mmCIF file of C-alpha atoms in Angstrom:
data_model
loop_
_atom_site.group_PDB
_atom_site.id
_atom_site.type_symbol
_atom_site.label_atom_id
_atom_site.label_comp_id
_atom_site.label_asym_id
_atom_site.label_seq_id
_atom_site.Cartn_x
_atom_site.Cartn_y
_atom_site.Cartn_z
ATOM 1 C CA UNK A 1 -8.670 1.580 -19.018
ATOM 2 C CA UNK A 2 -7.448 0.789 -22.443
ATOM 3 C CA UNK A 3 -4.672 -1.423 -21.987
ATOM 4 C CA UNK A 4 -3.953 -1.166 -17.936
ATOM 5 C CA UNK A 5 -6.242 -3.482 -15.897
ATOM 6 C CA UNK A 6 -5.545 -4.723 -12.441
ATOM 7 C CA UNK A 7 -5.907 -8.391 -12.044
ATOM 8 C CA UNK A 8 -9.541 -9.402 -12.803
ATOM 9 C CA UNK A 9 -9.992 -11.951 -9.954
ATOM 10 C CA UNK A 10 -8.289 -9.420 -7.279
ATOM 11 C CA UNK A 11 -10.769 -6.905 -7.905
ATOM 12 C CA UNK A 12 -14.112 -8.546 -8.792
ATOM 13 C CA UNK A 13 -13.977 -10.460 -5.351
ATOM 14 C CA UNK A 14 -11.907 -8.150 -2.953
ATOM 15 C CA UNK A 15 -13.209 -4.910 -3.266
ATOM 16 C CA UNK A 16 -12.972 -3.204 -0.072
ATOM 17 C CA UNK A 17 -17.032 -2.147 -0.531
ATOM 18 C CA UNK A 18 -17.574 -5.401 -0.755
ATOM 19 C CA UNK A 19 -16.645 -6.158 2.733
ATOM 20 C CA UNK A 20 -17.236 -4.649 6.755
ATOM 21 C CA UNK A 21 -14.614 -2.492 8.365
ATOM 22 C CA UNK A 22 -12.727 -5.569 9.141
ATOM 23 C CA UNK A 23 -8.978 -5.982 9.209
ATOM 24 C CA UNK A 24 -7.413 -9.450 8.402
ATOM 25 C CA UNK A 25 -9.444 -12.776 7.121
ATOM 26 C CA UNK A 26 -8.001 -16.475 6.614
ATOM 27 C CA UNK A 27 -6.400 -17.411 3.523
ATOM 28 C CA UNK A 28 -8.953 -19.210 1.367
ATOM 29 C CA UNK A 29 -9.830 -19.259 -2.952
ATOM 30 C CA UNK A 30 -10.323 -15.887 -5.251
ATOM 31 C CA UNK A 31 -12.809 -17.387 -7.348
ATOM 32 C CA UNK A 32 -15.971 -16.493 -8.192
ATOM 33 C CA UNK A 33 -18.021 -18.738 -6.247
ATOM 34 C CA UNK A 34 -15.426 -18.210 -3.241
ATOM 35 C CA UNK A 35 -15.864 -14.402 -2.075
ATOM 36 C CA UNK A 36 -14.147 -13.312 0.971
ATOM 37 C CA UNK A 37 -15.780 -12.295 4.203
ATOM 38 C CA UNK A 38 -13.712 -9.689 6.396
ATOM 39 C CA UNK A 39 -13.514 -10.444 10.014
ATOM 40 C CA UNK A 40 -14.890 -7.524 11.629
ATOM 41 C CA UNK A 41 -12.436 -5.569 14.233
ATOM 42 C CA UNK A 42 -14.676 -2.241 15.257
ATOM 43 C CA UNK A 43 -13.282 0.251 17.970
ATOM 44 C CA UNK A 44 -14.568 -0.128 21.562
ATOM 45 C CA UNK A 45 -17.331 1.853 21.586
ATOM 46 C CA UNK A 46 -18.280 2.052 25.075
ATOM 47 C CA UNK A 47 -14.835 3.730 24.632
ATOM 48 C CA UNK A 48 -15.467 5.775 22.252
ATOM 49 C CA UNK A 49 -18.790 6.524 23.586
ATOM 50 C CA UNK A 50 -17.674 7.934 27.559
ATOM 51 C CA UNK A 51 -14.380 9.971 25.685
ATOM 52 C CA UNK A 52 -17.110 12.317 23.675
ATOM 53 C CA UNK A 53 -18.665 12.752 26.782
ATOM 54 C CA UNK A 54 -15.400 13.952 29.026
ATOM 55 C CA UNK A 55 -14.473 17.133 30.337
ATOM 56 C CA UNK A 56 -11.455 15.902 28.927
ATOM 57 C CA UNK A 57 -12.746 14.447 25.084
ATOM 58 C CA UNK A 58 -10.051 15.444 22.850
ATOM 59 C CA UNK A 59 -6.811 13.964 24.736
ATOM 60 C CA UNK A 60 -9.433 11.451 25.590
ATOM 61 C CA UNK A 61 -10.071 10.994 21.596
ATOM 62 C CA UNK A 62 -6.863 11.253 20.908
ATOM 63 C CA UNK A 63 -6.199 8.085 23.236
ATOM 64 C CA UNK A 64 -8.657 5.683 21.668
ATOM 65 C CA UNK A 65 -7.332 6.763 18.286
ATOM 66 C CA UNK A 66 -4.186 6.178 18.980
ATOM 67 C CA UNK A 67 -5.152 2.575 20.361
ATOM 68 C CA UNK A 68 -6.858 1.017 17.875
ATOM 69 C CA UNK A 69 -3.356 2.075 16.209
ATOM 70 C CA UNK A 70 -1.142 0.071 17.931
ATOM 71 C CA UNK A 71 -3.651 -2.632 17.816
ATOM 72 C CA UNK A 72 -3.789 -1.746 13.964
ATOM 73 C CA UNK A 73 -0.037 -2.367 14.013
ATOM 74 C CA UNK A 74 0.146 -5.607 16.075
ATOM 75 C CA UNK A 75 -1.966 -7.523 13.421
ATOM 76 C CA UNK A 76 -0.343 -5.868 10.761
ATOM 77 C CA UNK A 77 2.732 -7.176 12.083
ATOM 78 C CA UNK A 78 1.681 -10.506 12.531
ATOM 79 C CA UNK A 79 0.367 -10.545 9.621
ATOM 80 C CA UNK A 80 3.175 -9.792 7.531
ATOM 81 C CA UNK A 81 4.784 -12.224 9.689
ATOM 82 C CA UNK A 82 3.109 -15.002 8.664
ATOM 83 C CA UNK A 83 2.650 -14.297 5.174
ATOM 84 C CA UNK A 84 -0.150 -16.615 4.992
ATOM 85 C CA UNK A 85 -2.092 -14.373 2.318
ATOM 86 C CA UNK A 86 -4.553 -13.690 5.054
ATOM 87 C CA UNK A 87 -6.110 -9.722 3.554
ATOM 88 C CA UNK A 88 -5.916 -6.812 5.338
ATOM 89 C CA UNK A 89 -7.816 -3.925 4.626
ATOM 90 C CA UNK A 90 -7.316 0.232 5.311
ATOM 91 C CA UNK A 91 -9.203 2.580 4.747
ATOM 92 C CA UNK A 92 -6.834 5.306 6.697
ATOM 93 C CA UNK A 93 -3.777 7.394 5.405
ATOM 94 C CA UNK A 94 -2.675 6.111 8.925
ATOM 95 C CA UNK A 95 -3.141 2.539 8.475
ATOM 96 C CA UNK A 96 -2.301 3.362 4.747
ATOM 97 C CA UNK A 97 1.758 4.176 6.022
ATOM 98 C CA UNK A 98 1.260 0.830 8.465
ATOM 99 C CA UNK A 99 0.712 -1.192 5.343
ATOM 100 C CA UNK A 100 3.453 0.410 3.803
ATOM 101 C CA UNK A 101 6.410 0.425 6.266
ATOM 102 C CA UNK A 102 5.528 -3.413 6.177
ATOM 103 C CA UNK A 103 5.702 -4.027 2.265
ATOM 104 C CA UNK A 104 8.606 -2.442 1.966
ATOM 105 C CA UNK A 105 10.220 -4.276 5.666
ATOM 106 C CA UNK A 106 8.945 -7.580 3.582
ATOM 107 C CA UNK A 107 10.858 -7.298 0.055
ATOM 108 C CA UNK A 108 14.155 -8.307 -0.734
ATOM 109 C CA UNK A 109 15.031 -7.404 -3.282
ATOM 110 C CA UNK A 110 12.548 -5.644 -5.179
ATOM 111 C CA UNK A 111 9.904 -3.122 -4.664
ATOM 112 C CA UNK A 112 7.398 -1.280 -7.307
ATOM 113 C CA UNK A 113 5.075 1.379 -6.487
ATOM 114 C CA UNK A 114 2.534 3.584 -8.644
ATOM 115 C CA UNK A 115 1.501 6.695 -6.844
ATOM 116 C CA UNK A 116 0.306 9.762 -7.251
ATOM 117 C CA UNK A 117 3.018 11.997 -6.155
ATOM 118 C CA UNK A 118 4.127 9.921 -2.723
ATOM 119 C CA UNK A 119 0.945 11.193 -0.227
ATOM 120 C CA UNK A 120 3.426 13.387 2.237
ATOM 121 C CA UNK A 121 1.147 11.721 5.026
ATOM 122 C CA UNK A 122 1.965 8.514 3.724
ATOM 123 C CA UNK A 123 5.377 8.270 2.497
ATOM 124 C CA UNK A 124 7.103 10.934 4.652
ATOM 125 C CA UNK A 125 5.491 9.080 7.489
ATOM 126 C CA UNK A 126 8.786 8.077 9.645
ATOM 127 C CA UNK A 127 8.064 4.140 10.053
ATOM 128 C CA UNK A 128 7.570 3.870 5.282
ATOM 129 C CA UNK A 129 10.764 5.659 5.309
ATOM 130 C CA UNK A 130 12.954 4.149 8.115
ATOM 131 C CA UNK A 131 12.255 1.353 5.854
ATOM 132 C CA UNK A 132 12.760 2.361 3.065
ATOM 133 C CA UNK A 133 16.756 2.831 3.979
ATOM 134 C CA UNK A 134 16.618 -1.006 6.186
ATOM 135 C CA UNK A 135 15.371 -2.299 2.529
ATOM 136 C CA UNK A 136 18.767 -0.862 0.323
ATOM 137 C CA UNK A 137 20.959 -1.376 3.409
ATOM 138 C CA UNK A 138 20.394 -5.594 4.367
ATOM 139 C CA UNK A 139 20.228 -5.885 0.460
ATOM 140 C CA UNK A 140 23.168 -5.034 -1.970
ATOM 141 C CA UNK A 141 21.531 -5.503 -5.069
ATOM 142 C CA UNK A 142 17.672 -3.962 -3.755
ATOM 143 C CA UNK A 143 16.188 -1.999 -6.418
ATOM 144 C CA UNK A 144 13.135 0.495 -6.486
ATOM 145 C CA UNK A 145 11.326 1.208 -9.821
ATOM 146 C CA UNK A 146 8.560 3.964 -8.809
ATOM 147 C CA UNK A 147 5.820 5.401 -11.397
ATOM 148 C CA UNK A 148 4.582 8.682 -10.166
ATOM 149 C CA UNK A 149 1.532 10.276 -11.831
ATOM 150 C CA UNK A 150 2.999 14.026 -11.133
ATOM 151 C CA UNK A 151 6.456 15.293 -9.556
ATOM 152 C CA UNK A 152 7.273 14.711 -6.640
ATOM 153 C CA UNK A 153 8.235 17.228 -4.372
ATOM 154 C CA UNK A 154 12.080 18.335 -3.996
ATOM 155 C CA UNK A 155 12.040 18.066 -0.458
ATOM 156 C CA UNK A 156 10.090 14.915 0.308
ATOM 157 C CA UNK A 157 11.678 12.785 2.951
ATOM 158 C CA UNK A 158 11.367 9.395 1.070
ATOM 159 C CA UNK A 159 13.395 11.246 -2.081
ATOM 160 C CA UNK A 160 16.519 11.613 0.175
ATOM 161 C CA UNK A 161 16.825 8.075 0.805
ATOM 162 C CA UNK A 162 16.283 7.107 -2.832
ATOM 163 C CA UNK A 163 19.030 10.356 -3.891
ATOM 164 C CA UNK A 164 21.539 7.374 -1.733
ATOM 165 C CA UNK A 165 21.129 5.139 -3.328
ATOM 166 C CA UNK A 166 20.329 6.239 -6.589
ATOM 167 C CA UNK A 167 21.985 4.241 -8.807
ATOM 168 C CA UNK A 168 19.386 1.174 -8.126
ATOM 169 C CA UNK A 169 16.554 3.579 -8.210
ATOM 170 C CA UNK A 170 14.143 3.733 -11.754
ATOM 171 C CA UNK A 171 11.916 6.964 -10.918
ATOM 172 C CA UNK A 172 9.651 7.809 -14.123
ATOM 173 C CA UNK A 173 6.836 10.060 -14.721
ATOM 174 C CA UNK A 174 2.961 9.065 -16.017
ATOM 175 C CA UNK A 175 2.302 11.131 -19.159
ATOM 176 C CA UNK A 176 -1.366 12.798 -17.793
ATOM 177 C CA UNK A 177 -2.810 10.844 -20.556
ATOM 178 C CA UNK A 178 -1.528 7.885 -19.509
ATOM 179 C CA UNK A 179 -2.198 8.866 -15.759
ATOM 180 C CA UNK A 180 -5.628 9.885 -16.551
ATOM 181 C CA UNK A 181 -6.618 6.099 -18.036
ATOM 182 C CA UNK A 182 -5.057 4.773 -14.198
ATOM 183 C CA UNK A 183 -7.358 3.686 -11.302
ATOM 184 C CA UNK A 184 -5.428 2.654 -8.998
ATOM 185 C CA UNK A 185 -2.205 2.459 -7.655
ATOM 186 C CA UNK A 186 -0.131 -0.122 -5.546
ATOM 187 C CA UNK A 187 2.761 -1.411 -4.779
ATOM 188 C CA UNK A 188 4.062 -5.171 -4.441
ATOM 189 C CA UNK A 189 7.358 -6.647 -2.874
ATOM 190 C CA UNK A 190 9.290 -9.039 -4.888
ATOM 191 C CA UNK A 191 5.602 -10.004 -6.556
ATOM 192 C CA UNK A 192 4.123 -11.968 -3.408
ATOM 193 C CA UNK A 193 3.700 -9.147 -1.086
ATOM 194 C CA UNK A 194 0.942 -5.652 -1.945
ATOM 195 C CA UNK A 195 -1.502 -2.967 -1.054
ATOM 196 C CA UNK A 196 -3.780 -2.199 -3.926
ATOM 197 C CA UNK A 197 -6.317 0.437 -3.940
ATOM 198 C CA UNK A 198 -8.827 -0.350 -6.626
ATOM 199 C CA UNK A 199 -10.413 3.081 -6.695
ATOM 200 C CA UNK A 200 -6.271 5.818 -6.344
ATOM 201 C CA UNK A 201 -8.910 9.031 -5.548
ATOM 202 C CA UNK A 202 -9.598 7.178 -2.155
ATOM 203 C CA UNK A 203 -7.238 5.515 1.221
ATOM 204 C CA UNK A 204 -9.802 2.108 0.842
ATOM 205 C CA UNK A 205 -7.609 -0.527 -0.185
ATOM 206 C CA UNK A 206 -6.920 -4.469 0.891
ATOM 207 C CA UNK A 207 -2.878 -6.104 1.407
ATOM 208 C CA UNK A 208 -1.605 -9.642 1.388
ATOM 209 C CA UNK A 209 1.322 -11.137 2.534
ATOM 210 C CA UNK A 210 2.634 -13.614 1.157
ATOM 211 C CA UNK A 211 0.352 -14.315 -1.719
ATOM 212 C CA UNK A 212 2.751 -14.742 -5.349
ATOM 213 C CA UNK A 213 -0.658 -15.203 -7.767
ATOM 214 C CA UNK A 214 -2.153 -11.580 -7.056
ATOM 215 C CA UNK A 215 1.073 -9.980 -6.283
ATOM 216 C CA UNK A 216 2.606 -10.994 -9.751
ATOM 217 C CA UNK A 217 -0.018 -10.048 -11.946
ATOM 218 C CA UNK A 218 0.075 -6.823 -9.794
ATOM 219 C CA UNK A 219 3.556 -6.859 -10.799
ATOM 220 C CA UNK A 220 3.360 -7.562 -14.844
ATOM 221 C CA UNK A 221 0.521 -4.819 -14.478
ATOM 222 C CA UNK A 222 3.590 -2.558 -13.202
ATOM 223 C CA UNK A 223 6.351 -3.998 -15.752
ATOM 224 C CA UNK A 224 4.030 -3.421 -18.695
ATOM 225 C CA UNK A 225 2.884 0.697 -17.967
ATOM 226 C CA UNK A 226 6.556 0.538 -16.956
ATOM 227 C CA UNK A 227 7.796 0.126 -20.424
ATOM 228 C CA UNK A 228 5.140 2.390 -21.744
ATOM 229 C CA UNK A 229 6.916 5.498 -19.929
ATOM 230 C CA UNK A 230 9.954 7.025 -20.719
ATOM 231 C CA UNK A 231 9.910 9.950 -18.933
ATOM 232 C CA UNK A 232 12.857 9.258 -16.026
ATOM 233 C CA UNK A 233 13.706 11.731 -13.211
ATOM 234 C CA UNK A 234 16.568 11.566 -11.146
ATOM 235 C CA UNK A 235 16.292 10.457 -7.948
#
């Protein structure tokens, strides 16, 4: 991928396919000889089995999913608050929305987003929209840069927030030939906290809060790409 590569240590040692289904691990070195193992936190198999056998299986299954999501949110909240560099894994739209919400909540001055087109099930999630609104309100100097591979729908809920703070938003659409060379998506806050999809066609992603080394490297990748994209759009 000429010109646009993500931080090598991150991609090599922390790709979701190398991990279990787990959520978070203690911070450790990113060196070649110190790969992280992700501690497994599965949904309770007994609950899932009982739900499938129940006459009220759809309702029971929904309850299991809701409980798992609430557990996941609690974990992300704790990791974001500690900001100690632990790694969070997510493999679904619902998990992506939770992680992105907290990456935005962690931001103080700057957000950089590389996206396909602000996928609605994630970026239109009320928690994500509210966190972006709070980001602008808590700091008059807060700003956001957004690179999208396709035009964003005019009725997208996130655009309503961005348009209210247009002077602090720089939004650009990536040319198709350049977009084809980009294999990943990410969001990074203040060069310290981020969510990174190594394969932009999937929801498998890794996130860290309080990891300035990788965060700053992702921001540098974004800066390089942002400088090459000249098609600005009005927020």
